[in-house]
Amino acid sequence: MREFDLIVIGAGVAGLTAAMHAARAGLSVAVVERMGAGGQIAAAERIENFPGFPQGVSGAELGPLLHEQAEAAGAEFVLDTVEGIAVDGEWRVVNAASDPINAHAVIVAAGSALRSLGVPGEETFLGRGVSHCASCDGHFFSGQEVCVIGGGDSALDEALVLTEHAACVAIIHRGAAFDAQRVLIDRATKHDKIEIVASTGVEEIVGADSVVGVRLRDLTAGTIHERAVKGVFVYVGLEPNTAFLRGIVALDPAGHIETDIMMRTSVPGIFAAGDVRRHSVAQLAAAAGDGATAAVAAWRYLKERA
Ligand code: NAP
């Protein structure tokens, strides 16, 4: 079985920052990732609030830069899916689908997945009008009417991306006001291709071979009506990727990992970083900060037990 000082699970901003810091501190580090480097940012068209990029940077640029920096520091990358972690005395055994890997410490930086809306039609039409990625699928809707569901930063960010392709983008949200950054609210409300549909719930996504519309409920009047759209982009929040940790470390009711301020979980030698942990503010700069803190904490933990 392969052995490392530290295994980092996840190659998003938190994981890559943790790996870079830990490797520079002299630890042997493996990063286990099931897809490519970058995590959620891989699909981000333009990131404007990561320090050091005053003109913004795309996720496709930032992800590989962080990967390169971690690899140059000495971190090794393993493409695999982690199915669980077992504690075996001093070892923390990371059960990856192909082969288990042993380490003395683990940092979980597995990130989050986009939450589903949970209405009829969402699964049926996934890939046939329903999408969770504006930058990947937006061009399929050139000149057409689409809608984005949600009222947070993701919904507004992605609606703005969709204006580059679609004729009209309706942002449908159940609240009376957006819960998002002022800069995004200003851009969305001023954009002539964006229509804001507030206080409105989605009852169903309707179609035949592909999406033809959404059935909406006006939450103030209680009335139902249908709106014709060809594309439905769902951004209704995030779910932490922690199913593989149930029964291993303490999770909050929503599935986030409980940590202290040094990113220590309930199990000695297992740390967590990024939006997988409870109280994360889910911003990229904070994910990088979590990663650095977790790396220092893991290094101290390993030094104390050496
Ligand atoms: P979020 O902030 O949790 O917002 C989710 C939105 O979806 C809310 O408007 C919520 O409405 C709505 N919603 C939830 N469940 C729904 C349902 N079943 N039906 C209809 N609407 C529903 O999620 P997010 O926008 O994905 O952002 C996640 C985190 O990432 C945030 O911390 C955000 O700041 C960060 N982020 C930052 C950037 C950036 O910096 N540019 C970009 C993207 C994301 P209610 O309020 O009524 O629950």
PDB file of N, CA and C and ligand atoms in Angstrom, residues 49 114-117 149-155 157 173-175 179 181 184 235-238 281-283, ligand 1:
ATOM      1  N   ASN A  49     -13.232  38.049  -7.710  1.00  0.00           N
ATOM      2  CA  ASN A  49     -12.939  38.403  -6.316  1.00  0.00           C
ATOM      3  C   ASN A  49     -11.863  37.525  -5.696  1.00  0.00           C
ATOM      4  N   LEU A 114     -23.846  21.084  -6.737  1.00  0.00           N
ATOM      5  CA  LEU A 114     -25.027  21.939  -6.851  1.00  0.00           C
ATOM      6  C   LEU A 114     -26.264  21.175  -6.395  1.00  0.00           C
ATOM      7  N   ARG A 115     -27.101  21.842  -5.616  1.00  0.00           N
ATOM      8  CA  ARG A 115     -28.322  21.217  -5.100  1.00  0.00           C
ATOM      9  C   ARG A 115     -29.364  21.115  -6.231  1.00  0.00           C
ATOM     10  N   SER A 116     -30.167  20.059  -6.160  1.00  0.00           N
ATOM     11  CA  SER A 116     -31.256  19.921  -7.144  1.00  0.00           C
ATOM     12  C   SER A 116     -32.464  20.711  -6.676  1.00  0.00           C
ATOM     13  N   LEU A 117     -33.298  21.094  -7.627  1.00  0.00           N
ATOM     14  CA  LEU A 117     -34.514  21.825  -7.313  1.00  0.00           C
ATOM     15  C   LEU A 117     -35.583  20.888  -6.752  1.00  0.00           C
ATOM     16  N   ILE A 149     -32.874  29.508 -12.185  1.00  0.00           N
ATOM     17  CA  ILE A 149     -33.632  29.403 -10.933  1.00  0.00           C
ATOM     18  C   ILE A 149     -32.674  29.641  -9.771  1.00  0.00           C
ATOM     19  N   GLY A 150     -33.039  30.557  -8.851  1.00  0.00           N
ATOM     20  CA  GLY A 150     -32.200  30.840  -7.681  1.00  0.00           C
ATOM     21  C   GLY A 150     -32.009  32.333  -7.518  1.00  0.00           C
ATOM     22  N   GLY A 151     -31.585  32.737  -6.323  1.00  0.00           N
ATOM     23  CA  GLY A 151     -31.435  34.172  -6.069  1.00  0.00           C
ATOM     24  C   GLY A 151     -30.143  34.521  -5.363  1.00  0.00           C
ATOM     25  N   GLY A 152     -29.138  33.623  -5.446  1.00  0.00           N
ATOM     26  CA  GLY A 152     -27.846  33.874  -4.813  1.00  0.00           C
ATOM     27  C   GLY A 152     -26.788  34.286  -5.840  1.00  0.00           C
ATOM     28  N   ASP A 153     -25.530  34.336  -5.393  1.00  0.00           N
ATOM     29  CA  ASP A 153     -24.425  34.746  -6.277  1.00  0.00           C
ATOM     30  C   ASP A 153     -24.334  33.863  -7.518  1.00  0.00           C
ATOM     31  N   SER A 154     -24.527  32.546  -7.322  1.00  0.00           N
ATOM     32  CA  SER A 154     -24.386  31.627  -8.475  1.00  0.00           C
ATOM     33  C   SER A 154     -25.422  31.950  -9.533  1.00  0.00           C
ATOM     34  N   ALA A 155     -26.677  32.130  -9.128  1.00  0.00           N
ATOM     35  CA  ALA A 155     -27.745  32.392 -10.095  1.00  0.00           C
ATOM     36  C   ALA A 155     -27.444  33.664 -10.888  1.00  0.00           C
ATOM     37  N   ASP A 157     -24.462  35.289 -11.254  1.00  0.00           N
ATOM     38  CA  ASP A 157     -23.239  35.100 -12.051  1.00  0.00           C
ATOM     39  C   ASP A 157     -23.558  34.371 -13.350  1.00  0.00           C
ATOM     40  N   HIS A 173     -36.787  33.650  -8.837  1.00  0.00           N
ATOM     41  CA  HIS A 173     -36.408  33.319  -7.461  1.00  0.00           C
ATOM     42  C   HIS A 173     -37.585  33.459  -6.521  1.00  0.00           C
ATOM     43  N   ARG A 174     -37.540  32.630  -5.491  1.00  0.00           N
ATOM     44  CA  ARG A 174     -38.715  32.549  -4.615  1.00  0.00           C
ATOM     45  C   ARG A 174     -38.760  33.688  -3.601  1.00  0.00           C
ATOM     46  N   GLY A 175     -37.621  34.342  -3.369  1.00  0.00           N
ATOM     47  CA  GLY A 175     -37.580  35.461  -2.431  1.00  0.00           C
ATOM     48  C   GLY A 175     -38.070  36.748  -3.074  1.00  0.00           C
ATOM     49  N   ASP A 179     -30.260  37.470  -2.567  1.00  0.00           N
ATOM     50  CA  ASP A 179     -29.298  37.354  -1.473  1.00  0.00           C
ATOM     51  C   ASP A 179     -27.931  37.161  -2.134  1.00  0.00           C
ATOM     52  N   GLN A 181     -24.121  39.396  -3.922  1.00  0.00           N
ATOM     53  CA  GLN A 181     -23.228  40.556  -3.847  1.00  0.00           C
ATOM     54  C   GLN A 181     -23.830  41.742  -4.620  1.00  0.00           C
ATOM     55  N   LEU A 184     -23.130  42.154  -8.325  1.00  0.00           N
ATOM     56  CA  LEU A 184     -23.857  41.245  -9.225  1.00  0.00           C
ATOM     57  C   LEU A 184     -25.318  41.683  -9.361  1.00  0.00           C
ATOM     58  N   TYR A 235     -29.648  26.918 -10.027  1.00  0.00           N
ATOM     59  CA  TYR A 235     -28.594  27.328  -9.069  1.00  0.00           C
ATOM     60  C   TYR A 235     -29.241  27.650  -7.729  1.00  0.00           C
ATOM     61  N   VAL A 236     -29.664  26.595  -7.017  1.00  0.00           N
ATOM     62  CA  VAL A 236     -30.404  26.811  -5.772  1.00  0.00           C
ATOM     63  C   VAL A 236     -29.588  26.388  -4.547  1.00  0.00           C
ATOM     64  N   GLY A 237     -28.286  26.590  -4.601  1.00  0.00           N
ATOM     65  CA  GLY A 237     -27.448  26.329  -3.433  1.00  0.00           C
ATOM     66  C   GLY A 237     -26.584  25.091  -3.594  1.00  0.00           C
ATOM     67  N   LEU A 238     -25.842  24.801  -2.540  1.00  0.00           N
ATOM     68  CA  LEU A 238     -24.810  23.759  -2.588  1.00  0.00           C
ATOM     69  C   LEU A 238     -25.043  22.689  -1.535  1.00  0.00           C
ATOM     70  N   VAL A 281     -17.586  30.381   4.555  1.00  0.00           N
ATOM     71  CA  VAL A 281     -18.333  31.455   3.888  1.00  0.00           C
ATOM     72  C   VAL A 281     -18.439  31.200   2.384  1.00  0.00           C
ATOM     73  N   ALA A 282     -17.890  30.060   1.942  1.00  0.00           N
ATOM     74  CA  ALA A 282     -18.009  29.616   0.545  1.00  0.00           C
ATOM     75  C   ALA A 282     -17.509  30.662  -0.458  1.00  0.00           C
ATOM     76  N   GLN A 283     -16.397  31.283  -0.139  1.00  0.00           N
ATOM     77  CA  GLN A 283     -15.738  32.196  -1.080  1.00  0.00           C
ATOM     78  C   GLN A 283     -14.359  31.615  -1.390  1.00  0.00           C
TER      79      GLN A 283
HETATM   80  P1  NAP B   1     -26.964  30.237  -2.038  1.00  0.00           P
HETATM   81  O1  NAP B   1     -26.234  31.476  -1.696  1.00  0.00           O
HETATM   82  O2  NAP B   1     -27.259  29.232  -0.989  1.00  0.00           O
HETATM   83  O3  NAP B   1     -28.330  30.688  -2.735  1.00  0.00           O
HETATM   84  C1  NAP B   1     -29.274  29.727  -3.118  1.00  0.00           C
HETATM   85  C2  NAP B   1     -30.467  30.426  -3.730  1.00  0.00           C
HETATM   86  O4  NAP B   1     -31.351  29.429  -4.200  1.00  0.00           O
HETATM   87  C3  NAP B   1     -31.249  31.288  -2.749  1.00  0.00           C
HETATM   88  O5  NAP B   1     -31.801  32.387  -3.440  1.00  0.00           O
HETATM   89  C4  NAP B   1     -32.364  30.333  -2.282  1.00  0.00           C
HETATM   90  O6  NAP B   1     -33.539  30.998  -1.908  1.00  0.00           O
HETATM   91  C5  NAP B   1     -32.635  29.614  -3.580  1.00  0.00           C
HETATM   92  N1  NAP B   1     -33.222  28.299  -3.333  1.00  0.00           N
HETATM   93  C6  NAP B   1     -32.797  27.333  -2.499  1.00  0.00           C
HETATM   94  N2  NAP B   1     -33.593  26.258  -2.577  1.00  0.00           N
HETATM   95  C7  NAP B   1     -34.545  26.555  -3.495  1.00  0.00           C
HETATM   96  C8  NAP B   1     -35.649  25.865  -4.024  1.00  0.00           C
HETATM   97  N3  NAP B   1     -35.939  24.622  -3.645  1.00  0.00           N
HETATM   98  N4  NAP B   1     -36.434  26.489  -4.941  1.00  0.00           N
HETATM   99  C9  NAP B   1     -36.119  27.741  -5.349  1.00  0.00           C
HETATM  100  N5  NAP B   1     -35.089  28.447  -4.893  1.00  0.00           N
HETATM  101  C10 NAP B   1     -34.297  27.870  -3.973  1.00  0.00           C
HETATM  102  O7  NAP B   1     -26.222  29.401  -3.195  1.00  0.00           O
HETATM  103  P2  NAP B   1     -25.232  29.918  -4.345  1.00  0.00           P
HETATM  104  O8  NAP B   1     -25.768  31.086  -5.052  1.00  0.00           O
HETATM  105  O9  NAP B   1     -24.911  28.688  -5.132  1.00  0.00           O
HETATM  106  O10 NAP B   1     -23.923  30.363  -3.551  1.00  0.00           O
HETATM  107  C11 NAP B   1     -23.256  29.430  -2.681  1.00  0.00           C
HETATM  108  C12 NAP B   1     -22.049  30.110  -2.059  1.00  0.00           C
HETATM  109  O11 NAP B   1     -21.077  30.326  -3.068  1.00  0.00           O
HETATM  110  C13 NAP B   1     -22.377  31.464  -1.464  1.00  0.00           C
HETATM  111  O12 NAP B   1     -21.641  31.647  -0.291  1.00  0.00           O
HETATM  112  C14 NAP B   1     -21.908  32.432  -2.522  1.00  0.00           C
HETATM  113  O13 NAP B   1     -21.533  33.681  -1.988  1.00  0.00           O
HETATM  114  C15 NAP B   1     -20.733  31.701  -3.131  1.00  0.00           C
HETATM  115  N6  NAP B   1     -20.558  32.115  -4.535  1.00  0.00           N
HETATM  116  C16 NAP B   1     -19.798  33.215  -4.772  1.00  0.00           C
HETATM  117  C17 NAP B   1     -19.651  33.658  -6.065  1.00  0.00           C
HETATM  118  C18 NAP B   1     -18.825  34.878  -6.337  1.00  0.00           C
HETATM  119  O14 NAP B   1     -18.121  35.312  -5.444  1.00  0.00           O
HETATM  120  N7  NAP B   1     -18.892  35.436  -7.527  1.00  0.00           N
HETATM  121  C19 NAP B   1     -20.278  32.998  -7.131  1.00  0.00           C
HETATM  122  C20 NAP B   1     -21.046  31.893  -6.845  1.00  0.00           C
HETATM  123  C21 NAP B   1     -21.198  31.459  -5.537  1.00  0.00           C
HETATM  124  P3  NAP B   1     -33.852  31.289  -0.357  1.00  0.00           P
HETATM  125  O15 NAP B   1     -32.950  32.426   0.017  1.00  0.00           O
HETATM  126  O16 NAP B   1     -35.300  31.590  -0.351  1.00  0.00           O
HETATM  127  O17 NAP B   1     -33.514  30.007   0.382  1.00  0.00           O
END
